[in-house]
């Protein structure tokens, strides 16, 4: 099976711990998905990250579908670290 390529997403060693980010931004797919799994819609994501395009958000969704286990773990870690005990 051929690897899927993504037009707007990259992994760069040393940037955001090598996680998949939106090219030209320091916004990870897990950042976008963290909002969505907590009930945000596409418009909410675009308001939270005004530098993103709708295409970049939708590609993040596509990446999530292809890498759900990886992104779910990152989102879970993100949520756990943001909770105040």
Coordinates of N, CA, C and O in Angstrom, one line a residue:
X1 N 0.8 -1.2 0.0 CA 0.0 0.0 0.0 C 0.9 1.2 0.0 O 1.8 1.3 0.8
X2 N 0.6 2.2 -0.9 CA 1.4 3.4 -0.9 C 1.1 4.3 0.3 O 0.0 4.3 0.8
X3 N 2.1 5.1 0.7 CA 1.9 6.1 1.8 C 1.0 7.2 1.3 O 1.1 7.6 0.1
X4 N 0.2 7.7 2.2 CA -0.6 8.9 1.8 C 0.2 10.1 2.1 O 0.9 10.3 3.1
X5 N 0.2 11.1 1.1 CA 0.8 12.3 1.3 C -0.2 13.4 1.6 O -1.4 13.3 1.2
X6 N 0.2 14.4 2.3 CA -0.7 15.5 2.6 C -0.1 16.8 2.1 O 1.1 17.1 2.3
X7 N -0.9 17.6 1.5 CA -0.5 18.8 0.9 C 0.0 19.9 1.9 O 0.9 20.6 1.7
X8 N -0.8 20.0 3.0 CA -0.5 21.1 4.0 C 0.2 20.6 5.3 O 0.4 21.5 6.1
X9 N 0.5 19.4 5.4 CA 1.0 18.8 6.7 C 2.4 18.4 6.5 O 2.8 17.8 5.5
X10 N 3.3 18.6 7.5 CA 4.7 18.2 7.5 C 5.1 17.7 8.9 O 4.4 18.0 9.9
X11 N 6.2 17.0 8.9 CA 6.9 16.6 10.1 C 8.3 17.1 9.9 O 9.0 16.7 8.9
X12 N 8.8 17.9 10.8 CA 10.1 18.4 10.8 C 10.8 18.1 12.1 O 10.4 18.5 13.1
X13 N 11.9 17.4 11.9 CA 12.7 17.0 13.1 C 13.1 18.3 13.9 O 13.5 19.3 13.3
X14 N 12.8 18.3 15.2 CA 13.2 19.4 16.1 C 12.1 20.5 16.2 O 12.3 21.5 16.9
X15 N 11.0 20.4 15.4 CA 9.9 21.3 15.4 C 8.7 20.6 16.0 O 8.3 19.6 15.5
X16 N 8.2 21.2 17.1 CA 7.1 20.6 17.8 C 7.3 19.1 18.1 O 6.4 18.3 17.9
X17 N 8.5 18.8 18.5 CA 8.9 17.4 18.9 C 8.7 16.4 17.7 O 8.4 15.2 17.9
X18 N 8.8 16.9 16.5 CA 8.6 16.1 15.3 C 7.2 15.6 15.0 O 7.0 14.8 14.1
X19 N 6.3 16.2 15.7 CA 4.9 15.8 15.5 C 4.4 16.5 14.1 O 5.0 17.4 13.6
X20 N 3.3 16.0 13.6 CA 2.7 16.5 12.4 C 2.1 17.8 12.6 O 1.3 18.0 13.5
X21 N 2.6 18.8 11.8 CA 2.1 20.2 12.0 C 1.6 20.7 10.6 O 1.9 20.1 9.6
X22 N 0.9 21.8 10.7 CA 0.5 22.5 9.5 C 1.7 23.3 8.9 O 2.3 24.0 9.7
X23 N 2.1 23.0 7.7 CA 3.2 23.6 7.1 C 3.2 25.1 7.3 O 2.2 25.8 7.0
X24 N 4.4 25.7 7.7 CA 4.5 27.1 7.9 C 3.9 27.6 9.2 O 4.0 28.8 9.4
X25 N 3.4 26.7 10.0 CA 2.8 27.1 11.3 C 3.4 26.2 12.3 O 3.9 25.1 12.1
X26 N 3.3 26.6 13.6 CA 3.6 25.7 14.7 C 2.4 25.2 15.3 O 2.2 25.1 16.5
X27 N 1.4 24.9 14.5 CA 0.1 24.4 14.9 C 0.1 22.9 14.6 O 0.2 22.5 13.4
X28 N -0.1 22.0 15.5 CA -0.1 20.6 15.3 C -1.5 20.1 14.9 O -2.5 20.7 15.3
X29 N -1.5 19.0 14.2 CA -2.8 18.4 13.9 C -3.5 18.1 15.3 O -4.7 18.3 15.4
X30 N -2.8 17.7 16.3 CA -3.4 17.4 17.6 C -4.0 18.7 18.2 O -5.0 18.6 19.0
X31 N -3.4 19.8 17.9 CA -4.0 21.1 18.4 C -5.4 21.3 17.8 O -6.4 21.7 18.5
X32 N -5.5 21.1 16.5 CA -6.8 21.3 15.8 C -7.8 20.2 16.3 O -8.9 20.6 16.6
X33 N -7.3 19.0 16.4 CA -8.2 17.9 16.8 C -8.6 18.1 18.3 O -9.7 17.7 18.7
X34 N -7.8 18.6 19.1 CA -8.1 18.9 20.5 C -9.3 19.8 20.6 O -10.2 19.5 21.5
X35 N -9.4 20.7 19.8 CA -10.6 21.6 19.8 C -11.9 20.8 19.3 O -12.9 20.9 19.9
X36 N -11.7 20.1 18.2 CA -12.8 19.4 17.6 C -13.4 18.3 18.5 O -14.6 18.2 18.6
X37 N -12.5 17.5 19.1 CA -13.0 16.4 20.0 C -13.7 17.0 21.2 O -14.5 16.3 21.9
X38 N -13.5 18.3 21.5 CA -14.1 18.9 22.6 C -15.3 19.7 22.2 O -15.8 20.6 23.0
X39 N -15.8 19.5 21.0 CA -17.1 20.1 20.6 C -17.0 21.3 19.6 O -18.0 21.8 19.2
X40 N -15.8 21.7 19.3 CA -15.7 22.8 18.4 C -16.0 22.4 17.0 O -15.7 21.3 16.6
X41 N -16.6 23.3 16.2 CA -16.8 23.1 14.8 C -15.7 23.7 14.0 O -14.8 24.4 14.5
X42 N -15.8 23.5 12.7 CA -14.8 24.1 11.8 C -14.6 25.6 12.0 O -13.5 26.1 12.0
X43 N -15.7 26.3 12.0 CA -15.7 27.7 12.2 C -15.0 28.1 13.5 O -14.3 29.1 13.6
X44 N -15.3 27.4 14.6 CA -14.6 27.6 15.9 C -13.1 27.5 15.7 O -12.3 28.3 16.3
X45 N -12.7 26.4 15.0 CA -11.2 26.2 14.8 C -10.6 27.4 14.0 O -9.5 27.9 14.4
X46 N -11.3 27.8 13.0 CA -10.8 28.9 12.2 C -10.7 30.2 13.0 O -9.8 31.0 12.8
X47 N -11.6 30.4 13.9 CA -11.6 31.6 14.8 C -10.4 31.4 15.8 O -9.7 32.4 16.1
X48 N -10.2 30.2 16.3 CA -9.1 30.0 17.2 C -7.7 30.1 16.6 O -6.8 30.5 17.2
X49 N -7.6 29.7 15.3 CA -6.4 29.7 14.6 C -6.6 30.5 13.3 O -6.8 29.9 12.2
X50 N -6.7 31.8 13.4 CA -7.1 32.6 12.2 C -6.1 32.6 11.0 O -6.5 32.9 9.9
X51 N -4.9 32.1 11.2 CA -4.0 31.9 10.1 C -4.2 30.7 9.3 O -3.6 30.5 8.2
X52 N -5.1 29.8 9.8 CA -5.3 28.6 9.0 C -6.4 28.8 8.0 O -7.3 29.6 8.1
X53 N -6.3 28.0 6.9 CA -7.3 28.0 5.9 C -8.3 26.8 6.2 O -7.9 25.8 6.9
X54 N -9.4 26.9 5.6 CA -10.4 25.8 5.8 C -9.8 24.5 5.2 O -10.0 23.4 5.8
X55 N -9.1 24.5 4.1 CA -8.4 23.4 3.5 C -7.4 22.7 4.5 O -7.4 21.5 4.6
X56 N -6.7 23.5 5.3 CA -5.7 23.0 6.2 C -6.5 22.3 7.4 O -6.0 21.3 7.9
X57 N -7.6 22.8 7.8 CA -8.4 22.2 8.9 C -8.9 20.9 8.4 O -8.8 19.9 9.1
X58 N -9.5 20.9 7.2 CA -10.1 19.6 6.7 C -9.0 18.6 6.4 O -9.2 17.4 6.6
X59 N -7.8 19.0 6.0 CA -6.7 18.0 5.9 C -6.3 17.5 7.2 O -5.9 16.3 7.3
X60 N -6.3 18.3 8.2 CA -6.0 17.8 9.6 C -7.0 16.7 10.0 O -6.7 15.7 10.6
X61 N -8.3 16.9 9.6 CA -9.3 15.9 9.9 C -9.0 14.6 9.1 O -9.2 13.5 9.7
X62 N -8.6 14.8 7.9 CA -8.2 13.6 7.1 C -7.0 12.8 7.7 O -7.0 11.6 7.8
X63 N -6.0 13.6 8.2 CA -4.9 13.0 8.8 C -5.3 12.3 10.1 O -4.9 11.2 10.3
X64 N -6.2 12.9 10.8 CA -6.7 12.3 12.0 C -7.4 10.9 11.7 O -7.2 9.9 12.4
X65 N -8.2 10.9 10.7 CA -8.8 9.6 10.3 C -7.8 8.5 10.0 O -8.0 7.4 10.2
X66 N -6.7 8.9 9.4 CA -5.6 8.0 9.0 C -4.7 7.6 10.2 O -4.0 6.6 10.1
X67 N -4.7 8.4 11.2 CA -3.8 8.2 12.3 C -4.5 8.5 13.7 O -3.9 9.1 14.6
X68 N -5.6 7.9 13.8 CA -6.5 8.2 15.0 C -5.8 7.9 16.3 O -5.9 8.6 17.3
X69 N -5.2 6.7 16.4 CA -4.6 6.3 17.7 C -3.5 7.2 18.1 O -3.5 7.6 19.3
X70 N -2.7 7.6 17.2 CA -1.6 8.6 17.5 C -2.1 9.9 18.0 O -1.7 10.4 19.0
X71 N -3.1 10.5 17.2 CA -3.6 11.8 17.6 C -4.4 11.8 18.8 O -4.3 12.7 19.7
X72 N -5.2 10.7 19.0 CA -6.0 10.6 20.3 C -5.1 10.6 21.5 O -5.4 11.2 22.5
X73 N -3.9 9.9 21.4 CA -3.0 9.9 22.5 C -2.4 11.3 22.8 O -2.3 11.7 23.9
X74 N -2.1 12.0 21.7 CA -1.6 13.4 21.9 C -2.6 14.3 22.5 O -2.3 15.1 23.3
X75 N -3.9 14.2 22.0 CA -5.0 15.0 22.5 C -5.2 14.7 24.0 O -5.4 15.6 24.8
X76 N -5.2 13.4 24.3 CA -5.4 13.0 25.7 C -4.3 13.6 26.6 O -4.6 14.2 27.7
X77 N -3.0 13.6 26.1 CA -1.9 14.2 26.9 C -2.1 15.7 27.0 O -1.8 16.3 28.1
X78 N -2.5 16.3 25.9 CA -2.8 17.8 25.9 C -3.8 18.1 27.0 O -3.7 19.1 27.7
X79 N -4.9 17.4 27.0 CA -6.0 17.6 27.9 C -5.6 17.4 29.4 O -5.9 18.2 30.2
X80 N -4.8 16.3 29.6 CA -4.4 16.0 30.9 C -3.4 17.1 31.5 O -3.5 17.4 32.6
X81 N -2.6 17.6 30.6 CA -1.6 18.6 31.0 C -2.3 20.0 31.3 O -1.7 20.8 32.0
X82 N -3.5 20.2 30.7 CA -4.1 21.5 30.8 C -5.1 21.5 32.0 O -5.6 22.6 32.4
X83 N -5.3 20.4 32.6 CA -6.2 20.3 33.8 C -5.5 20.8 35.1 O -4.4 20.5 35.3
X84 N -6.3 21.5 35.8 CA -5.8 22.0 37.1 C -6.3 21.1 38.2 O -7.5 20.8 38.3
X85 N -5.4 20.6 39.0 CA -5.8 19.7 40.1 C -6.2 20.4 41.3 O -5.8 21.5 41.6

